[in-house]
C-alpha atoms as one frame of an Amber mdcrd trajectory, in Angstrom:
protein
-119.531-168.105  20.801-121.156-171.378  20.380-122.127-170.381  16.781-118.493
-169.509  16.203-117.220-172.433  17.495-119.549-174.581  15.591-119.100-172.657
  12.294-115.286-173.271  12.464-115.774-176.644  13.538-118.049-177.144  10.257
-115.162-175.133   7.887-112.660-177.583   9.592-114.603-180.670   8.188-114.953
-179.120   4.630-111.321-178.459   4.636-110.403-181.912   5.798-113.099-183.486
   3.389-111.817-181.478   0.185-108.072-182.425   0.817-109.200-186.254   0.996
-111.004-185.841  -2.230-107.881-184.158  -3.399-105.517-186.919  -2.208-107.811
-189.616  -3.390-108.076-187.732  -6.984-104.316-187.511  -7.495-104.195-191.324
  -6.489-106.464-192.323  -9.309-105.275-190.151 -11.805-101.854-191.650 -11.324
-103.033-195.304 -11.926-105.511-193.781 -15.014-102.406-192.251 -16.456-100.594
-195.132 -16.206 -97.898-193.754 -13.782 -98.933-196.764 -11.706 -97.202-198.963
 -12.690 -94.810-197.407 -15.698 -92.969-195.294 -13.390 -93.965-195.867  -9.560
 -95.172-199.171  -7.429 -97.167-197.049  -5.338 -98.814-193.696  -6.031 -98.409
-190.709  -3.838 -99.975-190.385  -0.307-101.381-186.876  -0.925-101.714-184.141
  -3.477 -98.935-181.826  -4.199-100.030-178.496  -4.625 -98.108-176.648  -7.317
 -98.133-172.994  -8.118 -96.334-171.641 -11.250 -95.349-167.747 -11.609 -97.723
-167.029  -8.721-100.413-166.807 -10.634-101.949-170.340 -11.523-102.484-173.582
  -9.426-101.592-177.026 -11.654-104.534-179.098 -11.711-103.883-182.857 -11.724
-103.871-184.230 -15.027-104.564-180.869 -16.964-102.603-179.856 -20.041-100.379
-176.440 -19.824 -97.934-174.978 -22.094 -94.004-174.906 -21.906 -94.365-170.962
 -22.033 -96.715-171.476 -18.592 -94.230-174.075 -17.038 -90.990-172.028 -17.478
 -90.149-170.971 -14.243 -89.667-172.891 -11.213 -92.654-173.459  -9.244 -93.794
-172.943  -5.773 -94.748-176.015  -3.894 -96.871-176.958  -0.749 -97.514-180.051
   1.059 -98.113-181.340   4.537 -94.470-181.120   5.360 -92.745-181.884   8.958
 -90.334-178.715   9.371 -88.140-181.223  11.155 -87.749-183.464   8.021 -85.714
-183.220   4.930 -87.208-184.354   1.680 -86.136-184.881  -1.629 -88.074-183.229
  -4.748 -87.783-184.325  -8.034 -89.456-183.711 -11.622 -89.098-185.953 -14.377
 -91.164-186.624 -17.638 -91.465-190.399 -18.476 -92.089-189.771 -22.324 -89.248
-188.436 -23.477 -89.014-188.313 -26.905 -92.779-189.528 -27.071 -95.147-191.623
 -25.341 -94.953-194.268 -28.029 -91.178-194.453 -27.710 -89.902-193.325 -24.409
 -86.458-194.529 -25.116 -85.096-191.614 -22.887 -87.485-192.606 -20.085 -87.569
-190.660 -17.544 -86.054-187.472 -18.500 -85.070-185.429 -15.046 -85.838-181.840
 -15.076 -85.267-180.791 -11.164 -83.855-182.846  -8.421 -83.493-181.126  -5.069
 -82.121-182.810  -2.095 -81.955-182.323   1.871 -85.138-179.903   1.698 -85.821
-178.715   4.983 -89.409-178.921   5.054 -91.078-176.761   2.538 -87.929-174.360
   2.116 -86.936-175.717  -1.128 -84.522-172.926  -1.590 -82.405-173.899   1.497
 -82.256-177.560  -0.115 -79.047-178.936  -1.997 -79.645-178.684  -5.940 -78.421
-181.459  -7.907 -80.254-180.458 -10.921 -81.604-177.082 -11.394 -85.095-176.696
 -12.466 -85.901-176.396 -16.564 -89.381-176.749 -17.800 -91.210-179.064 -20.290
 -89.494-179.325 -23.678 -91.607-181.554 -25.611 -90.268-182.180 -29.262 -92.536
-180.684 -32.103 -94.075-183.777 -33.155 -94.175-185.663 -29.596 -97.755-185.228
 -29.057 -98.715-184.799 -25.412 -96.062-185.738 -22.482 -96.762-186.478 -19.140
 -94.650-184.517 -16.294 -94.475-185.397 -12.600 -93.420-183.757  -9.672 -92.554
-185.629  -6.615 -91.954-185.227  -3.270 -90.255-188.297  -0.829 -89.186-187.943
   2.817 -85.908-188.642   3.739 -84.849-190.367   6.893 -82.765-187.532   8.057
 -80.140-184.787   6.296 -78.283-187.328   3.754 -75.011-187.671   2.247 -75.579
-187.740  -1.911 -72.861-188.715  -3.811 -74.281-187.720  -7.109 -72.503-184.932
  -8.963 -74.561-181.955  -9.676 -75.809-181.952 -12.967 -75.396-179.321 -15.656
 -78.398-178.157 -17.562 -76.762-177.881 -20.766 -75.455-181.566 -20.617 -78.100
-184.509 -21.056 -75.636-186.668 -18.959 -77.913-187.662 -16.015 -80.972-186.118
 -17.236 -81.966-189.035 -19.536 -82.756-192.245 -18.351 -83.336-191.402 -14.612
 -84.551-194.173 -12.777 -86.564-192.794  -9.981 -87.232-196.099  -8.301 -83.553
-196.856  -7.995 -82.624-193.791  -7.209 -84.845-193.670  -3.856 -83.840-197.158
  -2.875 -80.333-196.159  -2.919 -81.246-193.474  -0.085 -83.774-195.601   1.678
 -86.810-193.629   0.701 -90.428-195.123   0.778 -93.210-194.454  -1.480 -93.419
-190.398  -2.320 -95.312-188.663   0.267 -96.796-186.147  -2.195 -96.842-185.740
  -5.749 -98.861-184.310  -8.854 -99.078-184.947 -12.455 -99.882-182.755 -15.585
 -99.176-182.773 -19.042 -97.647-180.415 -22.229 -97.288-180.347 -25.562 -94.823
-177.940 -27.818 -95.132-174.450 -28.293 -92.988-171.760 -29.517 -90.644-171.355
 -26.364 -89.423-175.103 -26.923 -86.977-173.950 -29.916 -85.949-171.217 -27.367
 -85.199-173.058 -24.284 -83.453-175.743 -26.606 -81.030-173.128 -28.073 -80.401
-171.838 -24.451 -79.492-175.044 -22.964 -78.170-177.096 -25.923 -77.078-174.358
 -28.144 -79.488-176.161 -31.244 -82.862-175.613 -32.601 -85.080-178.418 -32.811
């Protein structure tokens, strides 16, 4: 019995150490990839675990194709089931990192998320994946989670995927300050570059090819 208890205690310490390493790593990468101070004043407190298509987990800072990221991911963080959260995804490098004139491009925004249940949140912008232009190089993408003070009344109109209004030049800091949210409680960053799915997505959303 004592051996079992010691084994469980050891596993608990190992899990805690790994979690702390992950949290420190995402904070470090946010700074190395210039998210701090370009987009945020402070890094997220913990690593946001992102799983796409129920097949692979996002590794912070790595590069993935738009094809791999086409469907809304599943998110996991240390959520309080009694609290409400805002989830958002942006690209700070639209149309490219050298000339980010549309910074930041909003790809996803869901508010009043109870605990981890994003499907029960209030979508302001439905998810659509990365669509980097063909010659834009590698672009950064962030998914961030903010804890709300309570269930809030948001006065933003629901955004249409087929309309760039509201998506272009989305100011994360201005939005979160408006609703009195602190620094992100969780976040992750990955990168993507053009593949053959981008023209298909552009045609679906905007009726145009690149």
